[in-house]
Tab-separated table of C-alpha atoms in Angstrom:
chain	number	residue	atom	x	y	z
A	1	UNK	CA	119.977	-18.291	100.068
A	2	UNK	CA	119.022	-15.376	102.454
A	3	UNK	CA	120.533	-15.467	105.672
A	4	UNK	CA	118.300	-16.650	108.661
A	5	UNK	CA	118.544	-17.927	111.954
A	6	UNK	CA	116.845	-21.606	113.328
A	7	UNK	CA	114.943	-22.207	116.435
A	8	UNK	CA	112.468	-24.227	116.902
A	9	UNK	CA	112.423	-24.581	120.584
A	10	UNK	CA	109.331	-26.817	120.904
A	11	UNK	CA	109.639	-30.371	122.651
A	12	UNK	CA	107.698	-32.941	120.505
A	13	UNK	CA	106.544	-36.419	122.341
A	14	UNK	CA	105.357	-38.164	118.939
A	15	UNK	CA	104.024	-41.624	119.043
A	16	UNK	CA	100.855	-43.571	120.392
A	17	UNK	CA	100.821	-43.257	124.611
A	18	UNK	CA	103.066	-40.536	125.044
A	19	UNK	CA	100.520	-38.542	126.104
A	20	UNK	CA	102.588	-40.370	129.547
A	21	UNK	CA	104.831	-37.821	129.367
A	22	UNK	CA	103.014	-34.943	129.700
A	23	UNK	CA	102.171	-34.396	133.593
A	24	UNK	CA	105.916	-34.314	134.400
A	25	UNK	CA	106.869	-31.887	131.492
A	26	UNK	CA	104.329	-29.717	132.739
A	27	UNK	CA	105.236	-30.104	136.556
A	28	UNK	CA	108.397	-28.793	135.659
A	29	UNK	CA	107.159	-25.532	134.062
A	30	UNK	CA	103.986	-24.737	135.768
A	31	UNK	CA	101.750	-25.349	138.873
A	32	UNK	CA	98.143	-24.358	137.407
A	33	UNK	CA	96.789	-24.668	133.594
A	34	UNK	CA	93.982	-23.525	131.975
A	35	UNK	CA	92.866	-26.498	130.162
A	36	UNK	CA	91.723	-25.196	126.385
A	37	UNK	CA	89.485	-27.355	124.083
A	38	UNK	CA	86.545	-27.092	121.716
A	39	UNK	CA	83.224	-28.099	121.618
A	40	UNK	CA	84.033	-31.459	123.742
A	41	UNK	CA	84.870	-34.005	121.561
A	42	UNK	CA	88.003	-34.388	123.896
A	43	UNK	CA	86.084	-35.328	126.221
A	44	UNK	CA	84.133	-38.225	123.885
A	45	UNK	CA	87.927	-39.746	122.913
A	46	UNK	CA	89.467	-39.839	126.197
A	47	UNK	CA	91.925	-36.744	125.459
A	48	UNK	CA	90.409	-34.988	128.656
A	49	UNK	CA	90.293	-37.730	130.606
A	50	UNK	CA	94.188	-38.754	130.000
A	51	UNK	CA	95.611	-35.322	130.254
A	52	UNK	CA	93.402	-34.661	133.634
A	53	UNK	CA	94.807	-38.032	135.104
A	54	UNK	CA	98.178	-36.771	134.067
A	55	UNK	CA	97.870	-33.948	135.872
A	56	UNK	CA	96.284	-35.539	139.051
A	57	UNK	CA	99.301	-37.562	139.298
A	58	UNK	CA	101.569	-35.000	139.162
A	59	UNK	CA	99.981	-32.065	141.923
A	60	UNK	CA	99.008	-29.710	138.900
A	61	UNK	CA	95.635	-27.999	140.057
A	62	UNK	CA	93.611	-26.568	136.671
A	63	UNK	CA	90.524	-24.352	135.673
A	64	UNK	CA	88.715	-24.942	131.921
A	65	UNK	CA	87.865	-22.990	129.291
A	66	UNK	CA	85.599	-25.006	127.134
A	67	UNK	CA	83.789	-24.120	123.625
A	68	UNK	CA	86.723	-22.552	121.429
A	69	UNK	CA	85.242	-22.017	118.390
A	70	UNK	CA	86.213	-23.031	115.076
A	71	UNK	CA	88.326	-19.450	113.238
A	72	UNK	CA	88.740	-19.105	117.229
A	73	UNK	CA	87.332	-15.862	118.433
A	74	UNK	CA	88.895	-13.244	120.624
A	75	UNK	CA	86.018	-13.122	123.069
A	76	UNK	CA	87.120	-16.881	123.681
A	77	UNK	CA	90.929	-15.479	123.988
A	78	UNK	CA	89.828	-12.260	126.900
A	79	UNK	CA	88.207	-15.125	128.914
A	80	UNK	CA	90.922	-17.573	129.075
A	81	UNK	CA	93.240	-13.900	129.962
A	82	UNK	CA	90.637	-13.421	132.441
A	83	UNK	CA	90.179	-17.033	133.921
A	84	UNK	CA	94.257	-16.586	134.329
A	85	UNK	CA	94.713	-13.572	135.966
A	86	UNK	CA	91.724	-14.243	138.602
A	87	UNK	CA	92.956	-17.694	139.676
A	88	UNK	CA	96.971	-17.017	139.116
A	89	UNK	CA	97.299	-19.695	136.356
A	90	UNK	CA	100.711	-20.069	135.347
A	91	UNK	CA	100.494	-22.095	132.266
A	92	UNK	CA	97.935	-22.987	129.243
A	93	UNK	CA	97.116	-26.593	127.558
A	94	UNK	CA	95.961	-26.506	124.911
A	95	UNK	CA	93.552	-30.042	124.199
A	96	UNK	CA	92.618	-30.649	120.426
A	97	UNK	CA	93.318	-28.460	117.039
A	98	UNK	CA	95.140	-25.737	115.540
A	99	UNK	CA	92.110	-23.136	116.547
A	100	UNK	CA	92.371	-24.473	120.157
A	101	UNK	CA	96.170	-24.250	120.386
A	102	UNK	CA	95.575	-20.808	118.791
A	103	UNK	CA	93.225	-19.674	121.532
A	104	UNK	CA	95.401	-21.429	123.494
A	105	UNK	CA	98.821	-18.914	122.327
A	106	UNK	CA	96.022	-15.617	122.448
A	107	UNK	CA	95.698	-16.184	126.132
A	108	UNK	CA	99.415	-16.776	127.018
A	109	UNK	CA	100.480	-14.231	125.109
A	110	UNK	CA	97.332	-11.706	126.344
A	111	UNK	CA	98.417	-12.537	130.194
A	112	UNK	CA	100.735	-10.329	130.032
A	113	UNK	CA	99.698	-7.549	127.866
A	114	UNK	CA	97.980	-4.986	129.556
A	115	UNK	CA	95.504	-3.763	126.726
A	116	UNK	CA	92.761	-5.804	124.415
A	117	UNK	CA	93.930	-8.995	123.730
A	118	UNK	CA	93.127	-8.396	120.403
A	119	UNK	CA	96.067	-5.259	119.828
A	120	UNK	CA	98.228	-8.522	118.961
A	121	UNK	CA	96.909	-9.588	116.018
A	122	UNK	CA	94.916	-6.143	114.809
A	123	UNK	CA	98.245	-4.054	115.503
A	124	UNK	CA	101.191	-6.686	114.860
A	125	UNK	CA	102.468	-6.961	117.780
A	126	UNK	CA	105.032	-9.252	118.788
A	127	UNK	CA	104.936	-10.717	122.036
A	128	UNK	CA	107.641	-10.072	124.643
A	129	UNK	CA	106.287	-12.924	127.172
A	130	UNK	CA	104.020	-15.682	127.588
A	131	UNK	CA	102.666	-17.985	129.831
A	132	UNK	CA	103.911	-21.576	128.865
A	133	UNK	CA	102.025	-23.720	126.437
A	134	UNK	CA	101.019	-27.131	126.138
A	135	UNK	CA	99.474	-29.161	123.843
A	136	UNK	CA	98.012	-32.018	122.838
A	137	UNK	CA	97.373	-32.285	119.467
A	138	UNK	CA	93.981	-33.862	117.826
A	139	UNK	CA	94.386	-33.250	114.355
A	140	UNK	CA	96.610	-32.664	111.693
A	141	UNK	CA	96.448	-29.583	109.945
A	142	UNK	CA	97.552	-26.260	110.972
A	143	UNK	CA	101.472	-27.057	112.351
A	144	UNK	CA	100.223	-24.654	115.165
A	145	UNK	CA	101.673	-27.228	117.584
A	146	UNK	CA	105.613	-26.572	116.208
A	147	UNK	CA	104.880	-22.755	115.401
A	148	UNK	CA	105.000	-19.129	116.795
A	149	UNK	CA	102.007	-18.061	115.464
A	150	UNK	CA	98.252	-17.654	115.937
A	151	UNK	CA	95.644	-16.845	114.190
A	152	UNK	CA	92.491	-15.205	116.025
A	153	UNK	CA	88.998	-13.995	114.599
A	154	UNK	CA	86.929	-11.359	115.893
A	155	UNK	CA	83.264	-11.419	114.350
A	156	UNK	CA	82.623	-7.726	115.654
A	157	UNK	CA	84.662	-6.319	112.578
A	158	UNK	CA	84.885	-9.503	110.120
A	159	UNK	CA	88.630	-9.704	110.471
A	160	UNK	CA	90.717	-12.283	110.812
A	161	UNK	CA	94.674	-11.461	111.683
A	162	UNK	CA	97.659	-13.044	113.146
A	163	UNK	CA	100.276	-12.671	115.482
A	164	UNK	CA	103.379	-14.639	116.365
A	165	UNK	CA	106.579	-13.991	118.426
A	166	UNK	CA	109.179	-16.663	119.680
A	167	UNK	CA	107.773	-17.014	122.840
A	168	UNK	CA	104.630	-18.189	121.730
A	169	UNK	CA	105.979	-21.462	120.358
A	170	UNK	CA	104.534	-24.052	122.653
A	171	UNK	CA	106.902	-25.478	125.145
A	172	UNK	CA	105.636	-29.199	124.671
A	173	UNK	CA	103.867	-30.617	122.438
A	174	UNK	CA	102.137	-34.147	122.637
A	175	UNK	CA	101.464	-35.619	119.193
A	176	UNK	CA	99.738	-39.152	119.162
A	177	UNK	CA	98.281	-39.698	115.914
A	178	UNK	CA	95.890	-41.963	117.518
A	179	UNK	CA	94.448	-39.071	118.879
A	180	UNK	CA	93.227	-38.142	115.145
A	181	UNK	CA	91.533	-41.529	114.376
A	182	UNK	CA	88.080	-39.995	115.264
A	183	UNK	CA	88.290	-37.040	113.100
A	184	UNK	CA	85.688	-36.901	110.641
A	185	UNK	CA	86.417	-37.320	106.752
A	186	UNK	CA	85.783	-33.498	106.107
A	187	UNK	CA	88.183	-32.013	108.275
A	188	UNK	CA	91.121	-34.776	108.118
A	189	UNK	CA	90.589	-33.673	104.126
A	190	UNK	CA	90.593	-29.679	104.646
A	191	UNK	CA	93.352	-30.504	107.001
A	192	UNK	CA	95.074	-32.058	104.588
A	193	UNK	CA	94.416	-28.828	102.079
A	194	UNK	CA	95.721	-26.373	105.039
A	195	UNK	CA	98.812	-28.692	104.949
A	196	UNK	CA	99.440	-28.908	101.506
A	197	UNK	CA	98.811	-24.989	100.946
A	198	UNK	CA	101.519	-23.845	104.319
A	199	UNK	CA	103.598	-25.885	102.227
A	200	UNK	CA	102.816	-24.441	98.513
A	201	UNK	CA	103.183	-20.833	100.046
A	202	UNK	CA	106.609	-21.647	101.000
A	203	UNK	CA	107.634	-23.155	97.905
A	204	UNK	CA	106.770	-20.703	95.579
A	205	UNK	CA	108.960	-18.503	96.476
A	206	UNK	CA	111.058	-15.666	94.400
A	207	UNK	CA	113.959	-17.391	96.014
A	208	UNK	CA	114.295	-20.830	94.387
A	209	UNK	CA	117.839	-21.632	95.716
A	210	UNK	CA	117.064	-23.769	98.673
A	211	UNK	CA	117.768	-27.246	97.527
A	212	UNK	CA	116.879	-28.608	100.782
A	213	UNK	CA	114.052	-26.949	101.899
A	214	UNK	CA	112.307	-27.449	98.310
A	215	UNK	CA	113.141	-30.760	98.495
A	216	UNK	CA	111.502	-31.324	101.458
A	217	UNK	CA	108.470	-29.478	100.635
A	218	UNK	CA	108.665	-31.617	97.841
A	219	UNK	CA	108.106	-34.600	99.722
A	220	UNK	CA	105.576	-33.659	102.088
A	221	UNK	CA	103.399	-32.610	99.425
A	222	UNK	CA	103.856	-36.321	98.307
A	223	UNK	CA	103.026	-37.276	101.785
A	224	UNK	CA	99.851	-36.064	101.724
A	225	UNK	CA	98.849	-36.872	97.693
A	226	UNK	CA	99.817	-40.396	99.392
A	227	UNK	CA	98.262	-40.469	102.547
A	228	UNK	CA	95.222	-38.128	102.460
A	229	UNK	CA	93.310	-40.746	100.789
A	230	UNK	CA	93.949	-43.432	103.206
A	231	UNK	CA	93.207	-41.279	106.327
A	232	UNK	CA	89.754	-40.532	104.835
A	233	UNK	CA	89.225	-44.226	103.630
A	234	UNK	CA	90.589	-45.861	106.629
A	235	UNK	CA	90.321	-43.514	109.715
A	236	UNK	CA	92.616	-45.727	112.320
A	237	UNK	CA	95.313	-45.885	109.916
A	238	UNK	CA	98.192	-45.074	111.925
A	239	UNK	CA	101.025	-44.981	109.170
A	240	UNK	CA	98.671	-42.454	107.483
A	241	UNK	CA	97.408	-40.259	110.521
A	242	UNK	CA	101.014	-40.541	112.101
A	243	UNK	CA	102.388	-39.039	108.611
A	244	UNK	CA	99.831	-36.837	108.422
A	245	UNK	CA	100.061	-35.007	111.980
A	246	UNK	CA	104.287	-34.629	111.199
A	247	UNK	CA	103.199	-33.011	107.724
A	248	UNK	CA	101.898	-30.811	109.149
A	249	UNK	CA	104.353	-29.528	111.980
A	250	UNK	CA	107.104	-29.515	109.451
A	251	UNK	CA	104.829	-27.515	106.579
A	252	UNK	CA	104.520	-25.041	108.874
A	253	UNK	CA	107.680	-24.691	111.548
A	254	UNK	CA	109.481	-22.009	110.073
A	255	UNK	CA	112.284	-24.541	108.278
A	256	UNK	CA	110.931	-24.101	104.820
A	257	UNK	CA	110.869	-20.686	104.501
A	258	UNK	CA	114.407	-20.641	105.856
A	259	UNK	CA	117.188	-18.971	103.880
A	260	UNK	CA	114.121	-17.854	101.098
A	261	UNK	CA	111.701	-14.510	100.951
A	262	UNK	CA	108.894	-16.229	101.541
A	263	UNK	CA	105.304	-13.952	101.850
A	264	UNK	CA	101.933	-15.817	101.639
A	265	UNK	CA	99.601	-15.252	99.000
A	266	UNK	CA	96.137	-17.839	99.243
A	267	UNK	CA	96.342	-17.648	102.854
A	268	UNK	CA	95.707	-14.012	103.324
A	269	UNK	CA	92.772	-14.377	100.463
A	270	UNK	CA	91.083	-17.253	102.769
A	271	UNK	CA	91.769	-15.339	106.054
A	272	UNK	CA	89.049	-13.007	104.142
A	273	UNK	CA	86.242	-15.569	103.222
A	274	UNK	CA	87.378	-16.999	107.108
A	275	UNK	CA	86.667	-13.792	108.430
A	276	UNK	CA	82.952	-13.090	106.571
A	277	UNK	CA	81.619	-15.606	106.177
A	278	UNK	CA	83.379	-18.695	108.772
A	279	UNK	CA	83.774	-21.100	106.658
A	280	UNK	CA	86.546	-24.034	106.966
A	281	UNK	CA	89.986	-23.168	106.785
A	282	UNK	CA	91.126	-25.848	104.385
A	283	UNK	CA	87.811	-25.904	102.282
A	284	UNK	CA	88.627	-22.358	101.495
A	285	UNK	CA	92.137	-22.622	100.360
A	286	UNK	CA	90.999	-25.669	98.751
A	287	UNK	CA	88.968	-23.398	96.837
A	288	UNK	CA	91.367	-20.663	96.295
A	289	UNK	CA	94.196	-22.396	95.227
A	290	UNK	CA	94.254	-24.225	92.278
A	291	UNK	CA	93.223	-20.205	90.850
A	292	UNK	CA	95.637	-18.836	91.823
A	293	UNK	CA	97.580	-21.268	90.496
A	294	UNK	CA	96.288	-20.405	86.972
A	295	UNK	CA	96.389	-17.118	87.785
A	296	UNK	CA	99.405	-16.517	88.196
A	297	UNK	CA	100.809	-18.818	86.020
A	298	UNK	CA	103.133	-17.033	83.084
A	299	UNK	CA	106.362	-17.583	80.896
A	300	UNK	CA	108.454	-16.840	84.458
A	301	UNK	CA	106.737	-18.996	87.004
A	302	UNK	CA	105.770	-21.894	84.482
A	303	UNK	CA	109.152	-23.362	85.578
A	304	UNK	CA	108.508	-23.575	88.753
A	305	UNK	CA	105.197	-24.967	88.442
A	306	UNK	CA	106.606	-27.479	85.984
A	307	UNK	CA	109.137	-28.870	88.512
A	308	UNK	CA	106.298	-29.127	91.014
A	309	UNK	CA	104.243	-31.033	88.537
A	310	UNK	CA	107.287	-33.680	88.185
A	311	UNK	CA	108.557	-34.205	91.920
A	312	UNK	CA	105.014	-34.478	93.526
A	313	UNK	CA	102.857	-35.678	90.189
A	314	UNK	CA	105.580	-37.775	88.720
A	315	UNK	CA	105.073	-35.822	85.273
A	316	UNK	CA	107.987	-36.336	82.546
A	317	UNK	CA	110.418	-34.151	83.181
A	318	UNK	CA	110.656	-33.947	79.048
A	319	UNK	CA	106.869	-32.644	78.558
A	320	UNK	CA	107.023	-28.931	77.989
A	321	UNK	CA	107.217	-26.400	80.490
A	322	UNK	CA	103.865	-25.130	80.269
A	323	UNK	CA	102.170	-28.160	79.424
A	324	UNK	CA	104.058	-29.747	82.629
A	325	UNK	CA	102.894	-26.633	84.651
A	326	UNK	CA	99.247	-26.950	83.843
A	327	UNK	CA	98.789	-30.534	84.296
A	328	UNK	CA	100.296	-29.961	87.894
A	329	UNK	CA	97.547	-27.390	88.115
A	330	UNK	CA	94.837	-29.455	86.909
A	331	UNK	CA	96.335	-32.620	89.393
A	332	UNK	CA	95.522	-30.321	92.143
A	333	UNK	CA	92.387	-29.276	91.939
A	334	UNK	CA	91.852	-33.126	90.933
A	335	UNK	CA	93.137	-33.753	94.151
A	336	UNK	CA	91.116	-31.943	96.617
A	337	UNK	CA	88.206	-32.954	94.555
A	338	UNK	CA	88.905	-36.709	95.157
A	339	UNK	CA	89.069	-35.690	98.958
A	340	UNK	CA	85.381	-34.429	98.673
A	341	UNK	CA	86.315	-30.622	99.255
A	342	UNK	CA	84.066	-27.811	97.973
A	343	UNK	CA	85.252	-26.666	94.205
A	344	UNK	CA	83.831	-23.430	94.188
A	345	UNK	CA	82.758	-20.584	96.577
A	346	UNK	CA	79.198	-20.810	95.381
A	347	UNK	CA	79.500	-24.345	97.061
A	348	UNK	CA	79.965	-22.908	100.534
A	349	UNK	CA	77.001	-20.259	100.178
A	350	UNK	CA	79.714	-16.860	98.935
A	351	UNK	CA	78.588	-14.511	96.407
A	352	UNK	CA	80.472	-12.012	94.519
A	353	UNK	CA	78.850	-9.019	96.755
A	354	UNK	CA	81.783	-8.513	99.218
A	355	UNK	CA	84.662	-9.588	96.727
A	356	UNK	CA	86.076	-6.190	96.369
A	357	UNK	CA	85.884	-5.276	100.017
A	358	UNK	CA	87.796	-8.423	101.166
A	359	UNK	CA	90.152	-8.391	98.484
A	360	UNK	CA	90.979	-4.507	99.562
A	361	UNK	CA	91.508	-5.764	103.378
A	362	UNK	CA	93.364	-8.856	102.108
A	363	UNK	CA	96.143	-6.857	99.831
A	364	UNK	CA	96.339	-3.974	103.066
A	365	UNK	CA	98.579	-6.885	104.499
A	366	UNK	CA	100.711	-7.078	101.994
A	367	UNK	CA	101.464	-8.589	98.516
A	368	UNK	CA	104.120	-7.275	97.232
A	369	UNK	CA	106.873	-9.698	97.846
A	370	UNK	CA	104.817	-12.563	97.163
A	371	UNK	CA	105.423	-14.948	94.759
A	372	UNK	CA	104.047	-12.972	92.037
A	373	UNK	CA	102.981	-9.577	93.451
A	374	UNK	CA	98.892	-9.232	93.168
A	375	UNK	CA	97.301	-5.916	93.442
A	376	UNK	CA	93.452	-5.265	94.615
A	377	UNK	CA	92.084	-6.117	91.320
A	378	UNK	CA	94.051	-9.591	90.831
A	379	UNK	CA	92.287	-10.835	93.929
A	380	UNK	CA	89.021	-9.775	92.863
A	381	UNK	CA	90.030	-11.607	89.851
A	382	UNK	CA	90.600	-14.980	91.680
A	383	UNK	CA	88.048	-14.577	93.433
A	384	UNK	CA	85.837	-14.289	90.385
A	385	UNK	CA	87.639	-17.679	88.801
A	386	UNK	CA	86.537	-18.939	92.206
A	387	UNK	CA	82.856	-18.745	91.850
């Protein structure tokens, strides 16, 4: 194991009504919020309404910034900087999904940056300081609720980048997986997909020595073969939502890549298809990754894939390696077919005519040090196996 260093400095309230709690955490950080959400389904399920009363009780004064997009954009992110800075806001919650608690991290983080906003992601920066953040989460899917990081679109140039820094991990977070009962089928499945593939990118690794953090990737890939399913079959099943939503924190919080070189492979592919053509996170890497599964499947990683295929598919550990390995393969894309996601990019209206272009802008961040380094062509290649 490499060395590494754990903090996760985020306060989880987890559980139905905690949402109780949330008014005096923020009291004790910050006097006036910018409430974040999306297109206003918080305000159709009561989320608005509880979080407002919870600040009415407890003296905290707040302006809105309504209609973040999904792939939030960084027009979205200068406005919230803006809205801040004009009314001396001194905190952000962040009301709904991982693209809202994104925005949410772009405008805390922007505050106090004196250039574009967008320098974070487009240069790399790492934040120094940032307005505390709230949220309260309404589905399962991106961990972005447990995690330094954001992820912000900007349409003008098709790209799609990231940023992250320590003190963009949100102070508090308020997870009620009641809160995800009205989410439709679709996205509780590509949630499920985003979960499943923060938690494949840290598992195949080059590093293969972390008993513990394999182990629990292990099981939360499990977790969601296992609950998935239910969520989409029965939506107010709280066993399944409530395992769900801590999937997801925990695929994503920084603890299974601890100790292991971990550097992301699918994810940087779909940030492309994300970025041209704005299509669902988690359809996209639902897409995406049972290919590059194949792909990069070879005498090396068929191990690896074959020990996946008998902890989360319950294959014989006797079958042969690569017969083991490509069942597991196959079990996957069986998998996010039985959840009704897309197959194929043809299925969500993408074309080979910008596959070398993305695939360029994709391996400029890196592949190298991924689990099986991939140069320009192998990504045109996976893309083509896509189709």
């Amino acid at each position: 194991m490499k060395n590494f260093t754990c903090a996760i400095p985020t306060v989880v309230h987890f559980g139905e009504g905690q949402i109780k709690k949330l008014g005096g955490e923020i009291a004790a950080r910050a006097h006036k919020v910018l409430v974040v959400y999306g297109g206003g389904s918080v305000k159709r399920n009561g989320v608005f309404d509880a979080a407002v009363s919870q600040l009415k009780e407890h003296g905290i004064s707040w302006a809105e910034l309504p209609g973040v997009e999904p792939n939030p954009r960084i027009a979205s992110v200068r406005e919230g900087v803006r809205l801040c800075r004009e009314q001396g806001l001194d905190g952000v919650l962040a009301l709904g999904g991982g693209s809202v608690i994104d925005c949410a991290k772009g405008v805390a983080a922007g505050f106090y940056y004196d250039g574009d906003p967008w320098d974070l992601s487009a240069k790399k920066l790492t934040p120094k300081r940032a307005l505390p953040i709230f949220t309260v989460l309404t589905m399962a899917a991106t961990g972005s609720e447990m995690d330094g990081i954001a992820v912000i679109s900007n349409p003008e140039t098709n790209e799609k980048e990231s940023f992250s820094g320590p003190c963009c991990y949100p102070a508090v977070s308020i997870l009620d997986p009641a809160y995800t009962y009205s989410v439709p089928a679709s996205q509780t499945a590509a949630g499920t997909a985003d979960i499943m593939s923060h938690t494949f990118e840290n598992y195949f690794s080059p590093i293969e020595d972390n008993c513990l953090a394999d182990s629990l990737a292990e099981a939360i890939l499990r977790s969601c073969v296992r609950y998935g399913p239910r969520a989409i079959e029965t939506p107010d099943d709280y066993e399944a939502r409530a395992n769900l939503m801590w999937n997801a924190a925990w695929a994503i919080n920084g603890f299974l890549h601890m100790g292991k070189e971990v550097a992301w492979s699918v994810h940087r592919m779909e940030h492309e298809l994300s970025a041209f053509y704005d299509v669902t996170h988690g359809a996209g890497l639902a897409v995406l990754t049972p290919n590059w599964m194949r792909y990069v499947l070879n005498e090396k990683t068929e191990a690896r894939f074959a020990r996946y295929g008998t902890a989360v598919w319950g294959l014989d550990p006797a079958r042969p390696r690569r017969e083991a390995a490509e069942v597991a393969i196959e079990k996957t894309r069986e998998f996010f077919n039985s959840l009704g996601l897309p197959a194929s990019l043809s299925e969500l209206g993408i074309g080979p005519e910008r596959f070398r272009e993305m695939a360029q802008k994709a391996r400029n961040s890196g592949f190298d040090k991924t689990f099986v380094p991939l140069s320009v062509e192998d990504i045109v290649n996976i893309y083509q196996m896509s189709l």
